[in-house]
Short mmCIF file of C-alpha atoms in Angstrom, two decimals:
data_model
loop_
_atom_site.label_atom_id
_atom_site.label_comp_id
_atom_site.label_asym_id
_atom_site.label_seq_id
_atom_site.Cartn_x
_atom_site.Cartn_y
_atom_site.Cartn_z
CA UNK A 1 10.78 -0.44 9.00
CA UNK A 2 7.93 2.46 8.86
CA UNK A 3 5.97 2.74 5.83
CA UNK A 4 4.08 6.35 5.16
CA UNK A 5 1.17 5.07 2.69
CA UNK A 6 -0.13 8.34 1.18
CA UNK A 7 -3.63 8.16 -0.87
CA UNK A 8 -4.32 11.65 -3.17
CA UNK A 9 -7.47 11.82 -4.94
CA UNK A 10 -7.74 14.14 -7.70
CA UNK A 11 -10.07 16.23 -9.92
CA UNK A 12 -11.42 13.81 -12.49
CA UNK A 13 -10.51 16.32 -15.56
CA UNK A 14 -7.05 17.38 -13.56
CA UNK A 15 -5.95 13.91 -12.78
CA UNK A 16 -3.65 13.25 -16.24
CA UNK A 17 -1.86 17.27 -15.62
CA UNK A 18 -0.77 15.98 -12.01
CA UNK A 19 0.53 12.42 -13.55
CA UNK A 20 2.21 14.76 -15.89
CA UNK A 21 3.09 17.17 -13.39
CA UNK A 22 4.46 14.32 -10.85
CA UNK A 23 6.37 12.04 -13.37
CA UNK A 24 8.54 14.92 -14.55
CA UNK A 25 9.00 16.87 -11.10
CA UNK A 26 7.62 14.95 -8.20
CA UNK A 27 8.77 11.82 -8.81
CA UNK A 28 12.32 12.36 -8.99
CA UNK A 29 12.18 15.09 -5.91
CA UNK A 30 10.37 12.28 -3.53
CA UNK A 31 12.67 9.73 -5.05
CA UNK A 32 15.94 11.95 -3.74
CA UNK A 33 14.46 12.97 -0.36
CA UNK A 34 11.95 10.06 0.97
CA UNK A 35 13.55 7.11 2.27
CA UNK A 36 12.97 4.05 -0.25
CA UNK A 37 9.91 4.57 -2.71
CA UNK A 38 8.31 1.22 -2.44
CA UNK A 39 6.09 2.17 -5.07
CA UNK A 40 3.28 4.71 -6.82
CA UNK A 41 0.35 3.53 -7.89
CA UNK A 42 -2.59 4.48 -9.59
CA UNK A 43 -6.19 3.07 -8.59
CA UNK A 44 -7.43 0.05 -10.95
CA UNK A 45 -10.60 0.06 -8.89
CA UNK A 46 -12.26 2.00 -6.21
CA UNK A 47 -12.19 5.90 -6.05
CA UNK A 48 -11.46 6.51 -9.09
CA UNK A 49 -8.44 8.92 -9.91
CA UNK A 50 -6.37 8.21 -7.08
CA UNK A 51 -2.93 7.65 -6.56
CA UNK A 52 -1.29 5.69 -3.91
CA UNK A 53 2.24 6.51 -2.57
CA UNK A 54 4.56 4.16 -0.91
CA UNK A 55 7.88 5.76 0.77
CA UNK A 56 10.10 3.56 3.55
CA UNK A 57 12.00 3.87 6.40
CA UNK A 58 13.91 2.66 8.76
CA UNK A 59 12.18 4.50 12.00
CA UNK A 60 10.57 7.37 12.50
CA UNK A 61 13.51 9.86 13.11
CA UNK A 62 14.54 8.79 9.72
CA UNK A 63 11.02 9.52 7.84
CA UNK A 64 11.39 13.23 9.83
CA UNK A 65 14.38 13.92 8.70
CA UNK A 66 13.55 12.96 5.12
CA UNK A 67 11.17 15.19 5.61
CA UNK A 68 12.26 17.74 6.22
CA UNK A 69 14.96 17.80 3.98
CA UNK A 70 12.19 17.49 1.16
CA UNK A 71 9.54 20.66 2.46
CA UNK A 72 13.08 22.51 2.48
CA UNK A 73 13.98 22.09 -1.34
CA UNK A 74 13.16 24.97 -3.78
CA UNK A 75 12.00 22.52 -6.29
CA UNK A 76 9.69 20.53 -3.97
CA UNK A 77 7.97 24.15 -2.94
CA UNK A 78 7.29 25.02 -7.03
CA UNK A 79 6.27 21.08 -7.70
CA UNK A 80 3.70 21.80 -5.07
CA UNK A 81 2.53 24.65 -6.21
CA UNK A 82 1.98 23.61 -9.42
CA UNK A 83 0.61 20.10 -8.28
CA UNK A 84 -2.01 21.47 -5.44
CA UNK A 85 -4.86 22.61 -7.39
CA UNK A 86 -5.21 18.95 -8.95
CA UNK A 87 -5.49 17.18 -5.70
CA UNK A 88 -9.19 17.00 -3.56
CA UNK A 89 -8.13 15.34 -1.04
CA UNK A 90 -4.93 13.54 0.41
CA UNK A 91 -4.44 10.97 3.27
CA UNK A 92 -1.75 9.54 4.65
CA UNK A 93 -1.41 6.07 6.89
CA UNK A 94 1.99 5.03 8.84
CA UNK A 95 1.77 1.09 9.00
CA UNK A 96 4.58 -1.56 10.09
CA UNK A 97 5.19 -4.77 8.71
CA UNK A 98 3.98 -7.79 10.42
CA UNK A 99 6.28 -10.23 12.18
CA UNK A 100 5.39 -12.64 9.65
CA UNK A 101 5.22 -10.41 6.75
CA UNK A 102 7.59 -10.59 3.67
CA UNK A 103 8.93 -6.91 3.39
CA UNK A 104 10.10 -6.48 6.48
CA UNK A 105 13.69 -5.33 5.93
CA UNK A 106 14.15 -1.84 4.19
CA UNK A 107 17.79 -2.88 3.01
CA UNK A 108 15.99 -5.60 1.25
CA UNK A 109 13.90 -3.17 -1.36
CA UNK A 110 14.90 -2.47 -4.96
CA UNK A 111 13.96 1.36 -5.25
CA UNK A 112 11.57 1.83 -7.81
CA UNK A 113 12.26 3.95 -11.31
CA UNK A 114 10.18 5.60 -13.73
CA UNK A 115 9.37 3.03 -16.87
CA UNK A 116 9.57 0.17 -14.68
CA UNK A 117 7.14 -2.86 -16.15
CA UNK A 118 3.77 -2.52 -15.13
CA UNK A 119 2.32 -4.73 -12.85
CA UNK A 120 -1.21 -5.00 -11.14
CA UNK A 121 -0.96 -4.52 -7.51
CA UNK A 122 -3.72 -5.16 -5.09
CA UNK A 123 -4.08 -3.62 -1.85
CA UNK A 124 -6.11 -5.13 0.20
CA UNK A 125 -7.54 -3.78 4.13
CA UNK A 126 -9.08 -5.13 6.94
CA UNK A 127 -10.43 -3.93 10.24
CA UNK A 128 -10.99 -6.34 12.88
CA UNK A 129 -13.42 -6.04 16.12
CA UNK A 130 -11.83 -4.46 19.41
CA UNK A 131 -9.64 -7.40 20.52
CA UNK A 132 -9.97 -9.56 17.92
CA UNK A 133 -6.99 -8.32 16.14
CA UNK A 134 -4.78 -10.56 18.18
CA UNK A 135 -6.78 -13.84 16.64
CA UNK A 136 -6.92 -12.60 12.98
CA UNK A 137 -3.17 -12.25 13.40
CA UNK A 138 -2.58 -15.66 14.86
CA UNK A 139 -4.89 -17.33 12.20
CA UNK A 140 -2.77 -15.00 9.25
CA UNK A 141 0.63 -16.16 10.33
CA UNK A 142 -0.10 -20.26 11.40
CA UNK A 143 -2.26 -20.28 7.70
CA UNK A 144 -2.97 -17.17 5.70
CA UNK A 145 0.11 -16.69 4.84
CA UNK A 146 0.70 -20.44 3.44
CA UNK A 147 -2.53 -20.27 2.04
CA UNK A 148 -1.55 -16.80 -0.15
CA UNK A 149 1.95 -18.35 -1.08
CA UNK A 150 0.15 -21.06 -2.65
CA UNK A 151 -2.32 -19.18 -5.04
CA UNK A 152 -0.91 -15.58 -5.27
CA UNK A 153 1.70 -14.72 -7.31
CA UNK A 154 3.64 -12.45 -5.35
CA UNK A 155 3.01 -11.85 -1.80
CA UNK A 156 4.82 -8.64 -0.81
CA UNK A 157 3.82 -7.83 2.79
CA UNK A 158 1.51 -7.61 5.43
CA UNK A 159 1.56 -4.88 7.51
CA UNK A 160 -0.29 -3.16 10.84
CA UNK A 161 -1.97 0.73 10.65
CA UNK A 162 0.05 3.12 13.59
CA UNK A 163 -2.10 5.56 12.55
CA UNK A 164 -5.64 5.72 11.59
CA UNK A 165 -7.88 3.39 11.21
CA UNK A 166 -6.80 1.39 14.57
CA UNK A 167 -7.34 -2.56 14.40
CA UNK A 168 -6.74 -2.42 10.96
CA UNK A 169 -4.43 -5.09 8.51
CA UNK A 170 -3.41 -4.45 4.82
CA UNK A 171 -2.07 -6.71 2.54
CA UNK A 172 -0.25 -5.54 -0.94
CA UNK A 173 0.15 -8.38 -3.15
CA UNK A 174 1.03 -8.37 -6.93
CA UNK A 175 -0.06 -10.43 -10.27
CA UNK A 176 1.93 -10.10 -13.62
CA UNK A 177 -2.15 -9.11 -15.14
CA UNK A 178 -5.71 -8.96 -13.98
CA UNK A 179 -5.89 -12.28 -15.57
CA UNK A 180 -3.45 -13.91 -13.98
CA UNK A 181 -5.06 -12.17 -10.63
CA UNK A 182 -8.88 -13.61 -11.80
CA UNK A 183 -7.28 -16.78 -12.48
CA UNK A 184 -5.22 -17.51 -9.01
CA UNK A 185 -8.38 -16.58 -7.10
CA UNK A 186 -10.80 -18.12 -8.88
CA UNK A 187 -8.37 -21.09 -7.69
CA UNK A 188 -8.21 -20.53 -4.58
CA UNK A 189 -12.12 -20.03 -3.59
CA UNK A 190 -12.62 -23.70 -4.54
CA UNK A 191 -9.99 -24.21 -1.78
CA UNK A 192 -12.02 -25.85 1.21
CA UNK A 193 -8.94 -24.39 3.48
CA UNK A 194 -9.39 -20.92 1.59
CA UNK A 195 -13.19 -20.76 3.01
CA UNK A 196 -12.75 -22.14 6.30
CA UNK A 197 -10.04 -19.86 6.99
CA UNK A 198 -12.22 -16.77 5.75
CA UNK A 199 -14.90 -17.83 7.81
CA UNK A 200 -12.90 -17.95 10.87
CA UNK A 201 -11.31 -14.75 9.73
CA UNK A 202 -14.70 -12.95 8.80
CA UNK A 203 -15.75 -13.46 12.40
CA UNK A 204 -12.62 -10.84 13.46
CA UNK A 205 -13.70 -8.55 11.09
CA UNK A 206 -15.70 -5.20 11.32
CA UNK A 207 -16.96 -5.44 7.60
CA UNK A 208 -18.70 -1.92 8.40
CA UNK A 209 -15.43 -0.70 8.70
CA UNK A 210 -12.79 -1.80 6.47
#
């Protein structure tokens, strides 16, 4: 599985016209051409007025050709055009799911559809030091991973940056509220294995640059 993570900020007085704009023309175009839509967000917290834009695959020929097909459709070319003079700035990471990550199949996802119930999602990203991605890894899979099972309420994957950022984890997890999100962790930092694990997982980590 490949996963193209695309991040779009937009203009702060512009940023309702593209939701507008998407849900009635982009959505359903990038829904027909791009792989599997995993999801689209918007941002809860950091930059504000942001979306973030979740499309699988199975390799890499396969995102290309979805591609293509896409930049090739008459619609997608007047969607853009309209859409373009909203957006500030747009990014886009390809990461992989870890060996030990949940989502790791793309058979396995439920495509997305507009009105589906709304959920808070958090995304969460690490970089680790030059050659300490190997350890943060190790200590992820053997415990992490356990640990997050036991307080979070859905775990959806764990995945590696290909492009980018190098050294770098992400985690997307999901809560049914920001409640339910304050309550679980508030949980789980009285957890003597939750801080011993993030000390010996802050040590891997380039805090400067995540």
């Amino acid at each position: 599985m490949l996963i193209d993570l695309r991040v779009y900020a937009y203009q702060p007085s512009r940023f309702r016209e593209f939701l507008a704009i998407y849900g009635e023309k982009g959505f359903p175009l990038t829904t027909k051409h791009l792989g599997t839509t995993l999801g689209v967000f918007t941002g809860a917290s950091g930059v504000a007025n942001t979306t973030f834009q979740w499309f699988c695959y199975r390799d890499s020929t396969h995102r290309d050709t979805c591609r293509a097909a896409l930049l090739s459709d008459p619609a997608w070319i007047d969607y853009v055009r309209q859409a373009s003079p909203t957006i500030v700035q747009q990014t886009n990471t390809l990461i992989v799911p870890t060996t030990f990550s949940a989502l790791r199949d793309i058979e396995g996802i439920v495509p997305v559809s507009a009105g589906s119930p709304a959920r808070l999602f958090e995304l969460r990203s690490y970089v680790c030091f030059p050659g300490k991605l190997p350890t943060a890894l190790e200590i992820l899979e053997h415990e992490g991973v356990a640990l997050a099972h036991k307080y979070v309420e859905n775990p959806i994957g764990y995945f590696l940056a290909e492009t980018g950022v190098v050294n770098r984890i992400l985690m997307l997890w999901a809560y049914s509220s920001s409640a339910e999100r304050d309550r679980r962790w508030t949980a789980m930092r009285t957890d003597p294995a939750f801080k011993d694990l993030a000390a010996r997982m802050n040590a891997c980590l380039d805090r400067k640059s995540t």
